[in-house]
mmCIF file of C-alpha atoms and ligand atoms in Angstrom:
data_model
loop_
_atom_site.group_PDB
_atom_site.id
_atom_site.type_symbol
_atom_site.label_atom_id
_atom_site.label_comp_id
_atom_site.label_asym_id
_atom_site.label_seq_id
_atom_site.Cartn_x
_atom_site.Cartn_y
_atom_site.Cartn_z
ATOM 1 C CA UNK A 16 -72.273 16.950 3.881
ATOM 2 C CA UNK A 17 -75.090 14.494 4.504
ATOM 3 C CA UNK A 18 -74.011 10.443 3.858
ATOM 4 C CA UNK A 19 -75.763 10.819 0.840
ATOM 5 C CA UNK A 20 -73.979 12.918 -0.527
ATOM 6 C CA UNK A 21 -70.967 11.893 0.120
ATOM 7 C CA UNK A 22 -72.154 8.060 -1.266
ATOM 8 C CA UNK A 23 -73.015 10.194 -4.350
ATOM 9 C CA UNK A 24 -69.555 11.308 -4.852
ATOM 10 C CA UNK A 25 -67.829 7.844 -3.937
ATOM 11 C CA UNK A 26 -70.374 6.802 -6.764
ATOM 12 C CA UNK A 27 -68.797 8.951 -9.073
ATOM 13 C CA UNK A 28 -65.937 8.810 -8.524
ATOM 14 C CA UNK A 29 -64.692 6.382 -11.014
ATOM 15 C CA UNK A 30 -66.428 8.268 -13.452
ATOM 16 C CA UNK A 31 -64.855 11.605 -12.675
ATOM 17 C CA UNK A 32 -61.433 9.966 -12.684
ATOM 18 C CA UNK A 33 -62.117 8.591 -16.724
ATOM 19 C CA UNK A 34 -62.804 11.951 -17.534
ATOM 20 C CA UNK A 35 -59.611 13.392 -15.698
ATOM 21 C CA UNK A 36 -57.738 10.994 -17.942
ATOM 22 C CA UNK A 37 -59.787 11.664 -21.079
ATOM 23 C CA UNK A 38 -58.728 15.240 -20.574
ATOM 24 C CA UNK A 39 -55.128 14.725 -20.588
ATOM 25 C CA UNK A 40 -55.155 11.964 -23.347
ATOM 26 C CA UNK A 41 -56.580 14.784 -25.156
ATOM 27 C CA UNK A 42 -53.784 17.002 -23.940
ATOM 28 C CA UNK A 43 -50.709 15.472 -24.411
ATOM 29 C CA UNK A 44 -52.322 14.183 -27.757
ATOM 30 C CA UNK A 45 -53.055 17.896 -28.740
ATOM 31 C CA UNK A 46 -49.475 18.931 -27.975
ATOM 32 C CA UNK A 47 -48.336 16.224 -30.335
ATOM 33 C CA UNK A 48 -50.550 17.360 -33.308
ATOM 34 C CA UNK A 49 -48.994 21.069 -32.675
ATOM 35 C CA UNK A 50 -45.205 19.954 -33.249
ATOM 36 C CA UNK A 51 -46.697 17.812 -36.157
ATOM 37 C CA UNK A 52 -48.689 20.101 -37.609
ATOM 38 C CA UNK A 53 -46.623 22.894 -37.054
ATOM 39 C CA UNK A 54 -43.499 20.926 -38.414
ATOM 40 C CA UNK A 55 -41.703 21.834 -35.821
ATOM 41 C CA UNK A 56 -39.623 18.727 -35.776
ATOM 42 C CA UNK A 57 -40.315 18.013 -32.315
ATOM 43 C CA UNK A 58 -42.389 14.946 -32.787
ATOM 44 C CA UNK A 59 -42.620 11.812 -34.858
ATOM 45 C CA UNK A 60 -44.154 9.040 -35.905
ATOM 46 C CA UNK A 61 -44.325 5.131 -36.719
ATOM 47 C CA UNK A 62 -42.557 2.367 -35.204
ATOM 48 C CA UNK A 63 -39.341 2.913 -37.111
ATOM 49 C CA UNK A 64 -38.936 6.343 -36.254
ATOM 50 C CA UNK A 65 -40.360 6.435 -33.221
ATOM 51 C CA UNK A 66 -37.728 3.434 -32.222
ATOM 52 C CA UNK A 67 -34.668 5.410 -33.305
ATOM 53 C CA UNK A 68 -35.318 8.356 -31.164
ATOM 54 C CA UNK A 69 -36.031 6.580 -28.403
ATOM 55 C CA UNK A 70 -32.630 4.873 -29.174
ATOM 56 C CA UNK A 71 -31.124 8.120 -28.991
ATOM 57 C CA UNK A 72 -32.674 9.487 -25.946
ATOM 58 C CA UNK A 73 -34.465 12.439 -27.529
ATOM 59 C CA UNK A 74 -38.074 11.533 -26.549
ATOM 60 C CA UNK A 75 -39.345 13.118 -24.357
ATOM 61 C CA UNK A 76 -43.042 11.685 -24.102
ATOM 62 C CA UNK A 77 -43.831 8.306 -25.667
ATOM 63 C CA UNK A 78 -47.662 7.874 -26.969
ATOM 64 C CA UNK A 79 -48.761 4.134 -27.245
ATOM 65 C CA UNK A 80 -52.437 3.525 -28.457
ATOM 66 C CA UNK A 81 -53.866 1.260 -25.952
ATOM 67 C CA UNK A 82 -54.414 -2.367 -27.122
ATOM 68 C CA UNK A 83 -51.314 -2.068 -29.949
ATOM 69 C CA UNK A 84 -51.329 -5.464 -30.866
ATOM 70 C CA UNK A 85 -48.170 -5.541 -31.915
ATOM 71 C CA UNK A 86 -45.027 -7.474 -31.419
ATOM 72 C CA UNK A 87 -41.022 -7.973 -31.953
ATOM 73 C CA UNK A 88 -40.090 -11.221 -32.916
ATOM 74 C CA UNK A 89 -36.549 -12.552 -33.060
ATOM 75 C CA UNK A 90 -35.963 -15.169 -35.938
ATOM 76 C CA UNK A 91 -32.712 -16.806 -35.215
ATOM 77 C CA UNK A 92 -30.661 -19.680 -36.993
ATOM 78 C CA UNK A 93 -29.905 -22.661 -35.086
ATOM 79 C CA UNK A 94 -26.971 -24.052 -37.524
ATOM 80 C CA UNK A 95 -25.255 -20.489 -38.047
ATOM 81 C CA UNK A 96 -24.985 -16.869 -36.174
ATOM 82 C CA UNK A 97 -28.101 -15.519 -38.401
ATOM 83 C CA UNK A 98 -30.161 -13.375 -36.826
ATOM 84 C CA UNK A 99 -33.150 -11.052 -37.428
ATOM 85 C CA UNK A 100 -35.322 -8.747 -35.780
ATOM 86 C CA UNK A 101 -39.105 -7.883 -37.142
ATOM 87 C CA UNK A 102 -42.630 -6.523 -36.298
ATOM 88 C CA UNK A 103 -45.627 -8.301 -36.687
ATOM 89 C CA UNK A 104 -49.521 -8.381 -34.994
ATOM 90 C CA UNK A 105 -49.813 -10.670 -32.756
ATOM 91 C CA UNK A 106 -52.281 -12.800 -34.348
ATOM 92 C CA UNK A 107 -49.559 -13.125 -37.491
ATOM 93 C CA UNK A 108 -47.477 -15.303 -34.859
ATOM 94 C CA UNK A 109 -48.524 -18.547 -35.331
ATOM 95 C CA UNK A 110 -48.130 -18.139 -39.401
ATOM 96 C CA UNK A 111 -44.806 -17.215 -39.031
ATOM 97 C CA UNK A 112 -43.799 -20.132 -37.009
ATOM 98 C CA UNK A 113 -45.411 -22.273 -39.997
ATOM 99 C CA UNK A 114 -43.606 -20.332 -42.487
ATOM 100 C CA UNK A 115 -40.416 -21.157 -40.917
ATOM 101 C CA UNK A 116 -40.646 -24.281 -40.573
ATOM 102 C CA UNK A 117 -38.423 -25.934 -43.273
ATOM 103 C CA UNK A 118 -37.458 -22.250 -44.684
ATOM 104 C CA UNK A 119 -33.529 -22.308 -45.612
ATOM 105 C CA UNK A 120 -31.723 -19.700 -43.412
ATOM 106 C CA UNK A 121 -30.285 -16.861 -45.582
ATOM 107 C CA UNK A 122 -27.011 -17.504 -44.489
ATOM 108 C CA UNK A 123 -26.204 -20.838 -43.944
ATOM 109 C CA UNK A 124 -29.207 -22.296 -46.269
ATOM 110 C CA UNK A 125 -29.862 -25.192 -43.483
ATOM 111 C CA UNK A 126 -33.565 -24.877 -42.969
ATOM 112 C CA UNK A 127 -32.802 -24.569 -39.177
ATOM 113 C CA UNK A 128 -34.541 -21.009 -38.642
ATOM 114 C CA UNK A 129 -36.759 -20.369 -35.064
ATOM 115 C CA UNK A 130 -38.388 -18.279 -32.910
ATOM 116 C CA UNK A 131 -35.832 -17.058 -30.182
ATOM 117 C CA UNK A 132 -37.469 -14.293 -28.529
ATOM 118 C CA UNK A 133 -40.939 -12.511 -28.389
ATOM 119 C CA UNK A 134 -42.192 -9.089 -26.878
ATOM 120 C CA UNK A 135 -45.054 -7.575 -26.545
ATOM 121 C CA UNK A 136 -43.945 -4.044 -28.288
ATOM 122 C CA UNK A 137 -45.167 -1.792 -25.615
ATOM 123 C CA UNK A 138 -42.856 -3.972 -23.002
ATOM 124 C CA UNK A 139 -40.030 -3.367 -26.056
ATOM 125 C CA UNK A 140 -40.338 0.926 -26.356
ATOM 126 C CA UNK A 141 -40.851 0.792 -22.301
ATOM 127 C CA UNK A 142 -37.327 -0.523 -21.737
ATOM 128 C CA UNK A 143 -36.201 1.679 -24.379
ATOM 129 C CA UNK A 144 -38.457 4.547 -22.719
ATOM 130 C CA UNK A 145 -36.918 3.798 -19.161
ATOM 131 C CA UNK A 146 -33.439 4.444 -20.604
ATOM 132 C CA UNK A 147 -33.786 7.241 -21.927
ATOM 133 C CA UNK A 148 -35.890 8.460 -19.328
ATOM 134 C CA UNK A 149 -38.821 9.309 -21.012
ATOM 135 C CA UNK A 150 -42.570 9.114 -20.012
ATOM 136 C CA UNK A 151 -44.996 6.643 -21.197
ATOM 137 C CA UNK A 152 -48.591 7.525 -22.065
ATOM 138 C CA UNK A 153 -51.168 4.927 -22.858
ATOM 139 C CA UNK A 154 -53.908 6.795 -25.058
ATOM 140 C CA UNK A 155 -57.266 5.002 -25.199
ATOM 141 C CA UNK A 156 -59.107 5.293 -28.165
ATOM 142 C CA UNK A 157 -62.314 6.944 -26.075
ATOM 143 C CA UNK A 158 -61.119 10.475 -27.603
ATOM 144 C CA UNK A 159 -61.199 11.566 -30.956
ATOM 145 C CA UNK A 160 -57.629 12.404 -30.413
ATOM 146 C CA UNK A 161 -57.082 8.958 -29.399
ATOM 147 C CA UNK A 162 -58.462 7.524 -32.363
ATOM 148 C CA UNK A 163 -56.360 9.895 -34.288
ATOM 149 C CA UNK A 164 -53.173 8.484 -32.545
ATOM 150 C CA UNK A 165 -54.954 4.509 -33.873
ATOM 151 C CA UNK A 166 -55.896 5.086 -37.171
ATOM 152 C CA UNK A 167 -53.464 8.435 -39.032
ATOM 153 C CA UNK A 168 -49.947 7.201 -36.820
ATOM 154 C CA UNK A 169 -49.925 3.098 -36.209
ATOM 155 C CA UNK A 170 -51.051 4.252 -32.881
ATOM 156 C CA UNK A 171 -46.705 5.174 -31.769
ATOM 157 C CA UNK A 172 -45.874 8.496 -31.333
ATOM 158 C CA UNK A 173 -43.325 10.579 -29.637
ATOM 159 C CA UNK A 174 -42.758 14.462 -28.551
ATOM 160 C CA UNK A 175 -39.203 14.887 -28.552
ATOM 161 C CA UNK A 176 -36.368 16.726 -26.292
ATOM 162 C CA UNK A 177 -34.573 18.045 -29.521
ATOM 163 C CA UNK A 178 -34.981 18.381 -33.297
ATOM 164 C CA UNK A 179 -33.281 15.355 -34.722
ATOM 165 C CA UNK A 180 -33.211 16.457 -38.061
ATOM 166 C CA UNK A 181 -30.244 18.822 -37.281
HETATM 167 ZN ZN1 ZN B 21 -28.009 -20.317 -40.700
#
């Protein structure tokens, strides 16, 4: 091979490489619409589902759209033990913090309610992921399969080990 060619190919290569991953996206993506569509009970759907079979180890392949803009906020009390979980966007984080502000806890009534904790919620389902040993993938929305994943199923999905419905 002359060193133009070979230039040709190193040009390419990042090109080649996108459509290598496009190809799988589409892959794994296809597999999930099968189990759905097939209602096989071997995939599901949504943050809430998608968070309690991860809890119980039965997923076997997480899908995350890429950019999820989502995150897990943890609202505690600073007078009592209160304390609550909840998913918001990200851009929703600064209104809750004004919300709060002053807001009687629901327990103790002191208006003494804060922020404890944020997470980004792909960092939250990849500790749950890597306890349940299950693989991650991160779907772009280049594919029409990926836009599927975005727009029809909050962009978090999940082929799992097991039917959990039994
Ligand atoms: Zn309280």
């Amino acid at each position: 091979m002359d060193e133009q060619g070979v230039k040709e190919i190193v040009d390419k290569a990042p090109e080649i490489m996108r459509k290598i991953r496009y190809i799988e996206e589409k892959e794994v993506m296809q597999q999930f619409l099968y189990e759905i569509g097939h209602d096989t009970g071997l995939a599901t759907y949504g943050e809430e589902e998608v968070r309690k079979a991860l809890e119980t180890g039965a997923v076997k392949t997480l899908l995350l759209s890429e950019g999820l803009d989502i995150m897990r906020v943890a609202v505690k009390c600073n007078a009592c033990s209160y304390e609550k979980e909840c998913t918001l966007r990200s851009q929703r984080l600064t209104n809750l913090e004004e919300t709060l502000n002053g807001k009687p806890c629901p327990k103790c009534k002191a208006p003494a309610l804060s922020i404890a904790e944020t997470k980004d919620l792909i960092e939250d389902f990849a500790e749950l992921a890597e306890q349940g040993n299950t693989e991650i993938e991160m779907i772009s929305d280049e594919t029409e399969e990926g836009q599927m994943l975005k727009k029809s199923f909050g962009g978090i999905a999940a082929i799992l080990r097991f039917n959990l419905q039994n």
